[in-house]
Short mmCIF file of C-alpha atoms in Angstrom, two decimals:
data_model
loop_
_atom_site.label_atom_id
_atom_site.label_comp_id
_atom_site.label_asym_id
_atom_site.label_seq_id
_atom_site.Cartn_x
_atom_site.Cartn_y
_atom_site.Cartn_z
CA MET A 1 90.63 114.56 138.55
CA GLN A 2 87.11 115.92 138.22
CA LYS A 3 88.26 118.20 135.38
CA ALA A 4 89.83 115.27 133.50
CA GLU A 5 86.62 113.26 133.90
CA ASN A 6 84.54 116.16 132.61
CA ARG A 7 86.83 116.55 129.60
CA LEU A 8 86.60 112.85 128.83
CA ARG A 9 82.80 113.02 129.06
CA ARG A 10 82.74 116.02 126.73
CA ALA A 11 85.01 114.24 124.25
CA ASP A 12 82.80 111.16 124.45
CA ARG A 13 79.65 113.24 123.86
CA TRP A 14 81.34 114.91 120.86
CA VAL A 15 82.44 111.62 119.22
CA PHE A 16 79.10 109.91 119.89
CA ALA A 17 76.92 112.85 118.85
CA SER A 18 73.89 112.29 116.65
CA GLU A 19 74.39 112.67 112.89
CA ASP A 20 72.36 112.44 109.70
CA ALA A 21 72.45 109.00 108.00
CA ARG A 22 73.03 110.76 104.67
CA ARG A 23 76.26 112.30 106.01
CA LEU A 24 77.74 108.85 106.73
CA ALA A 25 76.45 107.63 103.36
CA SER A 26 78.24 110.50 101.62
CA VAL A 27 81.49 109.51 103.38
CA ARG A 28 80.92 105.91 102.17
CA ILE A 29 80.37 107.03 98.57
CA GLY A 30 83.34 109.43 98.64
CA LEU A 31 85.86 107.11 100.27
CA CYS A 32 84.88 104.04 98.21
CA THR A 33 85.03 106.05 94.98
CA LEU A 34 88.45 107.36 95.98
CA LEU A 35 89.57 103.80 96.76
CA THR A 36 88.37 102.78 93.28
CA LEU A 37 90.48 105.53 91.70
CA ARG A 38 93.54 104.63 93.80
CA LEU A 39 93.19 100.95 92.88
CA ALA A 40 92.83 101.86 89.20
CA SER A 41 96.07 103.87 89.28
CA ASN A 42 97.96 101.31 91.39
CA ASP A 43 100.98 99.93 89.53
CA SER A 44 101.73 96.93 91.74
CA ALA A 45 101.46 94.61 88.72
CA ALA A 46 104.29 96.53 87.02
CA VAL A 47 106.32 96.36 90.25
CA ALA A 48 105.75 92.58 90.40
CA ALA A 49 106.74 92.23 86.73
CA GLY A 50 109.91 94.26 87.30
CA HIS A 51 111.42 91.60 89.62
CA THR A 52 111.91 94.25 92.31
CA ARG A 53 113.50 92.97 95.51
CA PHE A 54 110.93 92.08 98.19
CA HIS A 55 111.51 93.65 101.60
CA PRO A 56 108.25 92.70 103.38
CA HIS A 57 106.86 95.36 105.64
CA PHE A 58 104.51 94.56 108.57
CA TYR A 59 101.60 92.37 107.36
CA MET A 60 103.34 91.63 104.04
CA SER A 61 105.59 89.20 105.98
CA LEU A 62 102.69 86.76 105.50
CA PHE A 63 103.92 86.43 101.90
CA GLU A 64 107.10 84.47 101.18
CA GLY A 65 107.96 86.64 98.19
CA MET A 66 106.57 89.41 96.01
CA PRO A 67 103.11 88.32 94.79
CA SER A 68 103.02 87.57 91.07
CA GLN A 69 101.97 90.01 88.36
CA GLU A 70 98.88 87.85 87.64
CA LEU A 71 97.81 87.96 91.31
CA ALA A 72 98.35 91.72 91.44
CA SER A 73 96.22 92.23 88.31
CA ALA A 74 93.46 89.97 89.68
CA LEU A 75 93.47 91.82 93.03
CA GLN A 76 93.33 95.14 91.21
CA ILE A 77 90.28 94.14 89.14
CA CYS A 78 88.47 92.53 92.10
CA GLY A 79 89.30 95.48 94.34
CA ILE A 80 87.84 97.97 91.83
CA VAL A 81 84.64 95.91 91.42
CA PHE A 82 84.16 95.47 95.21
CA ALA A 83 84.90 99.16 95.87
CA LEU A 84 82.26 100.22 93.31
CA ILE A 85 79.73 97.81 94.87
CA ALA A 86 80.53 99.26 98.31
CA ALA A 87 80.17 102.82 96.99
CA ALA A 88 76.67 101.86 95.77
CA GLY A 89 75.88 100.63 99.28
CA LEU A 90 75.36 97.00 98.25
CA ALA A 91 76.37 94.13 100.55
CA LEU A 92 78.58 96.57 102.42
CA ARG A 93 79.62 94.06 105.10
CA ALA A 94 81.19 91.89 102.38
CA SER A 95 82.11 94.31 99.59
CA LEU A 96 83.98 96.85 101.74
CA PRO A 97 86.28 94.39 103.56
CA LEU A 98 87.06 92.65 100.27
CA ALA A 99 87.87 95.94 98.51
CA LEU A 100 89.96 97.08 101.46
CA GLY A 101 91.77 93.71 101.59
CA CYS A 102 92.72 93.97 97.91
CA GLY A 103 93.92 97.56 98.49
CA LEU A 104 96.00 96.58 101.53
CA ILE A 105 97.84 93.83 99.62
CA LEU A 106 98.48 96.05 96.58
CA ASP A 107 99.69 98.94 98.77
CA GLY A 108 101.76 96.45 100.78
CA MET A 109 103.46 95.32 97.56
CA LEU A 110 104.48 98.89 96.76
CA ASN A 111 105.61 99.41 100.36
CA SER A 112 107.67 96.20 100.26
CA ALA A 113 109.34 97.37 97.05
CA GLY A 114 110.55 100.51 98.84
CA ARG A 115 107.86 102.88 97.54
CA VAL A 116 106.69 105.72 99.86
CA ILE A 117 102.88 105.42 100.15
CA VAL A 118 102.25 107.47 103.27
CA GLY A 119 99.75 109.60 101.31
CA ASP A 120 97.30 106.68 101.21
CA ALA A 121 97.48 105.96 104.95
CA VAL A 122 94.74 108.45 105.92
CA LEU A 123 92.35 107.02 103.30
CA VAL A 124 92.92 103.47 104.57
CA LEU A 125 92.51 104.55 108.22
CA CYS A 126 89.16 106.20 107.43
CA LEU A 127 88.07 103.12 105.46
CA LEU A 128 88.85 100.98 108.53
CA VAL A 129 86.50 103.19 110.57
CA LEU A 130 83.84 102.93 107.85
CA LEU A 131 84.27 99.15 107.94
CA ALA A 132 83.74 99.16 111.71
CA SER A 133 80.47 101.09 111.31
CA GLY A 134 78.94 97.95 109.78
CA ALA A 135 75.81 98.37 107.68
CA ALA A 136 75.01 101.86 109.07
CA ALA A 137 76.86 103.48 106.16
CA SER A 138 74.41 101.95 103.68
CA ASP A 139 71.22 103.10 105.47
CA ALA A 140 70.88 106.09 103.12
CA TRP A 141 71.81 106.99 99.54
CA SER A 142 72.06 103.30 98.73
CA ILE A 143 70.81 101.47 95.64
CA ARG A 144 69.12 98.96 97.98
CA LYS A 145 67.45 101.61 100.11
CA PRO A 146 63.93 101.17 98.64
CA LEU A 147 64.04 97.47 99.61
CA ARG A 148 64.92 98.16 103.23
CA GLY A 149 61.89 99.99 104.51
CA ASN A 150 62.11 102.88 106.94
CA ARG A 151 65.30 103.61 108.82
CA THR A 152 66.02 106.10 111.54
CA SER A 153 67.68 109.00 109.73
CA ASN A 154 69.55 110.47 112.71
CA GLY A 155 71.52 109.03 115.57
CA ALA A 156 74.89 108.29 117.17
CA ARG A 157 74.98 105.17 114.96
CA TYR A 158 75.84 107.54 112.08
CA GLY A 159 77.82 110.08 114.06
CA TRP A 160 80.62 108.10 115.69
CA PRO A 161 82.26 106.80 112.47
CA ILE A 162 82.39 110.33 111.00
CA ARG A 163 83.75 111.89 114.19
CA THR A 164 86.31 109.08 114.67
CA ALA A 165 87.48 109.55 111.05
CA MET A 166 87.72 113.33 111.67
CA VAL A 167 89.96 112.72 114.71
CA ALA A 168 92.11 110.26 112.69
CA VAL A 169 92.62 112.88 109.94
CA ALA A 170 93.42 115.56 112.53
CA PHE A 171 95.93 113.23 114.22
CA ALA A 172 97.61 112.54 110.86
CA TYR A 173 98.31 116.25 110.30
CA PHE A 174 99.13 116.95 113.95
CA PHE A 175 101.65 114.11 114.26
CA ALA A 176 103.33 115.06 110.97
CA GLY A 177 103.97 118.45 112.61
CA PHE A 178 104.75 116.94 116.01
CA GLN A 179 107.55 114.77 114.54
CA LYS A 180 109.10 117.85 112.91
CA TRP A 181 109.15 119.60 116.30
CA ARG A 182 110.46 116.44 117.94
CA TYR A 183 113.39 115.70 115.60
CA SER A 184 114.23 119.14 114.20
CA GLY A 185 112.58 121.79 116.35
CA VAL A 186 112.35 125.35 115.15
CA ALA A 187 115.35 124.71 112.86
CA TRP A 188 112.91 122.96 110.50
CA VAL A 189 111.81 126.51 109.66
CA THR A 190 114.86 128.66 110.39
CA SER A 191 117.49 126.48 108.69
CA ASP A 192 117.74 125.89 104.93
CA ASN A 193 116.13 122.46 105.39
CA LEU A 194 113.34 123.03 102.83
CA ARG A 195 115.79 124.39 100.27
CA TRP A 196 118.01 121.28 100.58
CA ILE A 197 114.93 119.04 100.23
CA LEU A 198 114.06 120.84 96.99
CA TYR A 199 117.63 121.05 95.63
CA GLY A 200 118.37 117.47 96.71
CA GLN A 201 116.03 115.88 94.16
CA SER A 202 117.69 114.12 91.24
CA HIS A 203 116.05 116.52 88.77
CA PRO A 204 114.46 119.52 90.58
CA ASN A 205 111.79 121.14 88.37
CA GLY A 206 111.00 124.83 87.85
CA TRP A 207 108.61 125.00 90.85
CA ALA A 208 111.22 123.48 93.18
CA LEU A 209 113.95 125.81 91.95
CA PHE A 210 111.64 128.86 92.18
CA VAL A 211 111.20 128.25 95.92
CA ALA A 212 114.70 126.94 96.65
CA ASP A 213 116.35 129.94 94.96
CA ARG A 214 114.46 132.31 97.33
CA PRO A 215 115.50 131.61 100.95
CA LEU A 216 112.88 133.93 102.45
CA LEU A 217 110.05 132.28 100.50
CA ALA A 218 111.34 128.85 101.58
CA HIS A 219 111.33 129.91 105.26
CA VAL A 220 107.79 131.34 104.98
CA LEU A 221 106.44 128.19 103.30
CA ALA A 222 108.16 125.97 105.88
CA ALA A 223 106.68 128.06 108.72
CA CYS A 224 103.17 127.97 107.20
CA SER A 225 103.35 124.18 106.74
CA LEU A 226 104.51 123.56 110.31
CA LEU A 227 101.90 125.95 111.73
CA LEU A 228 99.14 124.34 109.66
CA GLU A 229 100.05 120.80 110.74
CA THR A 230 100.44 121.72 114.40
CA CYS A 231 97.15 123.66 114.56
CA PHE A 232 95.08 121.32 112.37
CA PRO A 233 93.24 119.61 115.32
CA LEU A 234 91.56 122.98 115.99
CA VAL A 235 89.18 122.15 113.12
CA LEU A 236 87.58 119.61 115.47
CA PHE A 237 86.57 122.25 118.02
CA MET A 238 86.17 125.33 115.82
CA PRO A 239 84.13 124.43 112.74
CA LYS A 240 84.63 127.91 111.24
CA LEU A 241 88.39 127.24 111.07
CA ARG A 242 87.66 124.42 108.56
CA TRP A 243 87.09 127.12 105.94
CA LEU A 244 90.71 128.22 106.42
CA LEU A 245 92.71 125.14 107.40
CA ILE A 246 91.26 122.59 104.97
CA PRO A 247 91.84 124.73 101.83
CA ALA A 248 95.31 125.52 103.25
CA ALA A 249 96.02 121.78 103.61
CA VAL A 250 94.86 121.18 100.02
CA ALA A 251 97.13 124.02 98.83
CA MET A 252 100.08 122.54 100.77
CA HIS A 253 99.60 119.10 99.20
CA VAL A 254 99.23 120.57 95.70
CA GLY A 255 102.42 122.56 96.30
CA VAL A 256 104.27 119.42 97.42
CA ARG A 257 103.02 117.61 94.29
CA LEU A 258 104.23 120.40 92.02
CA ALA A 259 107.61 120.93 93.66
CA ILE A 260 108.61 117.45 94.88
CA GLY A 261 106.34 115.17 92.86
CA LEU A 262 104.91 113.37 95.92
CA ASP A 263 101.24 112.51 95.41
CA TYR A 264 99.17 113.24 98.52
CA SER A 265 95.87 113.53 96.63
CA ALA A 266 94.40 110.56 98.54
CA GLN A 267 95.07 112.38 101.83
CA TRP A 268 93.58 115.76 100.93
CA LEU A 269 90.61 114.22 99.11
CA THR A 270 89.92 112.08 102.21
CA THR A 271 90.08 115.21 104.36
CA VAL A 272 87.57 117.00 102.10
CA ILE A 273 85.25 113.94 101.98
CA VAL A 274 85.24 113.51 105.76
CA PHE A 275 84.93 117.16 106.82
CA VAL A 276 82.49 118.59 104.27
CA ASN A 277 78.78 118.32 105.17
CA TRP A 278 77.69 116.82 101.82
CA PRO A 279 73.93 116.60 102.55
CA GLY A 280 74.15 120.33 103.33
CA VAL A 281 75.95 120.94 100.01
CA VAL A 282 73.31 118.91 98.13
CA GLY A 283 70.49 120.83 99.87
CA TRP A 284 72.14 124.16 99.03
CA LEU A 285 72.63 123.13 95.38
CA ARG A 286 68.99 122.02 95.12
CA SER A 287 67.75 125.32 96.50
CA ALA A 288 70.13 127.23 94.22
CA VAL A 289 69.02 125.29 91.11
CA ALA A 290 65.26 125.16 91.97
CA PRO A 291 63.18 127.75 90.07
CA VAL A 292 62.34 130.83 92.15
CA PRO A 293 58.50 131.23 92.32
CA ARG A 294 57.13 134.47 90.86
CA PRO A 295 55.65 136.87 93.47
CA ARG A 296 52.01 136.16 92.34
CA GLU A 297 52.57 132.37 92.63
CA ALA A 298 54.23 132.76 95.99
CA SER A 299 51.34 134.82 97.39
CA ARG A 300 48.72 132.15 96.52
CA MET B 1 62.99 101.00 112.83
CA ALA B 2 66.76 100.62 113.19
CA SER B 3 68.32 101.56 116.53
CA ALA B 4 69.79 105.07 116.43
CA ALA B 5 72.29 104.24 119.18
CA ALA B 6 75.93 103.42 118.46
CA PRO B 7 76.70 99.69 118.64
CA ARG B 8 78.23 98.36 121.87
CA TYR B 9 81.62 97.75 120.28
CA ALA B 10 81.86 101.32 118.91
CA ARG B 11 83.32 102.91 122.05
CA PRO B 12 86.13 100.34 122.65
CA PHE B 13 86.89 100.32 118.91
CA ALA B 14 87.19 104.12 118.69
CA VAL B 15 89.42 104.24 121.80
CA ALA B 16 91.70 101.39 120.61
CA PHE B 17 91.88 102.75 117.05
CA LEU B 18 92.79 106.30 118.05
CA ALA B 19 95.15 105.04 120.78
CA LEU B 20 97.02 102.96 118.19
CA ILE B 21 97.51 106.05 115.99
CA VAL B 22 98.94 107.93 119.00
CA VAL B 23 101.18 105.03 120.12
CA CYS B 24 102.61 104.55 116.59
CA ALA B 25 103.50 108.25 116.46
CA PHE B 26 105.09 108.37 119.93
CA VAL B 27 107.09 105.09 119.97
CA PRO B 28 107.55 105.50 116.85
CA LEU B 29 106.22 102.45 114.97
CA ASN B 30 105.47 102.17 111.29
CA LEU B 31 102.64 99.63 111.13
CA TRP B 32 101.16 100.86 107.86
CA PRO B 33 98.52 102.28 107.59
CA PHE B 34 99.26 103.25 111.20
CA SER B 35 102.18 105.44 110.20
CA ASN B 36 104.77 107.14 112.41
CA TRP B 37 104.30 110.31 110.29
CA GLU B 38 108.06 110.94 110.23
CA LEU B 39 108.46 111.72 106.53
CA PHE B 40 110.54 114.91 106.08
CA SER B 41 110.71 115.39 109.87
CA ARG B 42 114.49 115.23 110.11
CA LEU B 43 116.69 118.12 109.06
CA ARG B 44 118.43 117.94 105.71
CA THR B 45 121.87 119.44 105.21
CA ASP B 46 123.56 120.60 102.04
CA LYS B 47 125.54 117.35 101.92
CA GLU B 48 123.71 114.59 100.05
CA THR B 49 124.98 111.07 99.49
CA ALA B 50 123.85 108.68 96.79
CA TRP B 51 124.84 105.54 94.95
CA GLU B 52 125.55 105.39 91.26
CA ALA B 53 126.04 102.34 89.05
CA VAL B 54 127.83 102.57 85.73
CA ALA B 55 127.80 99.68 83.23
CA ILE B 56 130.92 99.26 81.09
CA ASN B 57 130.51 97.37 77.81
CA ARG B 58 133.15 95.54 75.77
CA SER B 59 134.18 98.70 73.89
CA GLY B 60 134.73 100.51 77.22
CA SER B 61 131.81 102.95 76.93
CA GLU B 62 129.81 103.76 80.07
CA ARG B 63 126.06 103.74 80.73
CA ASP B 64 124.28 104.76 83.98
CA TYR B 65 122.23 102.24 85.93
CA PRO B 66 119.45 103.59 88.24
CA ILE B 67 119.97 102.07 91.71
CA ALA B 68 119.48 102.71 95.41
CA SER B 69 121.70 101.59 98.29
CA VAL B 70 122.27 97.84 98.14
CA PRO B 71 122.99 95.75 101.27
CA ARG B 72 126.38 94.03 101.19
CA THR B 73 124.81 90.56 101.40
CA ASP B 74 122.73 91.20 98.26
CA ARG B 75 125.57 92.36 96.06
CA GLY B 76 126.42 88.99 94.50
CA ALA B 77 122.83 88.38 93.39
CA ILE B 78 122.44 91.95 92.11
CA CYS B 79 125.71 91.69 90.16
CA SER B 80 124.64 88.57 88.32
CA VAL B 81 121.37 90.26 87.26
CA TRP B 82 123.11 93.43 86.03
CA LEU B 83 125.75 91.56 84.06
CA ARG B 84 123.02 89.71 82.16
CA ARG B 85 122.34 92.82 80.05
CA PRO B 86 123.76 92.28 76.55
CA GLY B 87 127.22 93.77 76.02
CA THR B 88 127.86 94.54 79.71
CA ARG B 89 131.34 93.49 80.81
CA ILE B 90 131.57 95.05 84.27
CA VAL B 91 129.44 97.35 86.45
CA ARG B 92 131.13 99.90 88.69
CA ILE B 93 129.27 101.11 91.80
CA TYR B 94 130.19 104.59 93.04
CA HIS B 95 129.40 106.32 96.32
CA VAL B 96 128.57 109.91 95.36
CA GLU B 97 128.64 112.97 97.64
CA LEU B 98 126.99 116.21 96.53
CA LEU B 99 127.37 119.66 98.07
CA LEU B 100 124.03 121.36 97.37
CA SER B 101 125.14 124.74 98.74
CA ASP B 102 127.84 125.02 96.11
CA ARG B 103 125.65 124.80 93.02
CA ASP B 104 127.07 126.43 89.90
CA GLU B 105 125.30 128.49 87.22
CA ASN B 106 124.16 125.33 85.47
CA ARG B 107 122.42 124.37 88.74
CA THR B 108 124.54 121.27 89.21
CA ALA B 109 126.12 120.59 92.59
CA PRO B 110 129.77 119.51 92.74
CA ARG B 111 130.04 115.72 92.95
CA HIS B 112 132.70 113.71 94.70
CA ARG B 113 132.62 110.16 93.37
CA THR B 114 134.33 107.21 95.14
CA LEU B 115 134.47 103.75 93.61
CA ALA B 116 132.82 101.40 96.17
CA TRP B 117 132.62 98.00 94.47
CA ILE B 118 132.89 96.32 91.08
CA CYS B 119 130.65 93.68 89.52
CA SER B 120 132.38 91.35 87.07
CA ALA B 121 132.02 87.77 85.90
CA LYS B 122 134.01 86.79 89.01
CA GLY B 123 131.36 88.34 91.31
CA ALA B 124 131.23 91.45 93.52
CA ARG B 125 134.54 92.92 94.70
CA ALA B 126 134.80 95.72 97.26
CA GLU B 127 137.22 98.43 96.23
CA SER B 128 138.47 99.42 99.71
#
């Protein structure tokens, strides 16, 4: 009992640790820019124009039928504008929920037309956390910053949204692996499951056939994917492992895109945005680009 | 100066938010964006099934229609839409079974096609 309490306290201290305001601001800029790009490439208007059958999923039951093409286009334009305003850190308490609302309806339209959009789920989950952080995400690196006066630049106010988003991303990978263990077990690796996934496409491309034609390669890739997903939460406790597991996750998603055509770019970009210490990267770039003083100047 | 502390609602929000992700995975529930993360989790076999629609025009020539599985109750409405295409007389819907492990040199799997239902001006008619 005491041990469980101690663990909970440690987890609480980790989630509510102090963080740099610029780190949360970088997550705001990254996620809102990514939302802008996803909204720009969203083809809900085409789906609405195609008279696709409407099978409402979850919150889309609020709609009686598929929203019109005009509404989809209007939501897309408004969503892009609000997401850009939120990325700039302006009126975040209004711009972010509006951008997210537009995105949820447009994604819901695709979902209700039978489209698989699981790749966007992690982005939307992290945006929900950002939304819950209130105005804290616009305390730094914001266009309005000069008008706001001094702000505390460190604190749990900036830490908890980043850490909660990190846990959400880790859960997404872990549960993708967990469900494979749950429904398929070790046979997900040892059987020809991956080969049948690749062969089973209507028109498998050269990448898919390259892997599917080599059973050993298919088993190795399946094992690496399952190991990566199962072990991904370790990045929360062992920051050095981020250098290995996050590039591996990016490689896995790029491989899936090439071989199966499923676009998980929103998921791996969200992972990179949330886990990379961007103020640290900016500081490193500045020091790398800054002119090195000559020895005589340095000695003065 | 702004307070550096987390707001009072932060702790219950973080707990409820993360708990919902866990519950959706365990139950499983698909309350998007709270996914059940089940995509590709079930084993595939070398036997694949699919649906195939073929439009027949007045001269008897065939043309493929891209479709997915259609619920029985929707067939009448779907039929009337398909038959609206100029020149289409009937649309035959086939249930197709593919054996992926028996692919030939041309990389095509053997297909076993069974006629499931027919769309005509009289409506949808099940074949069996």
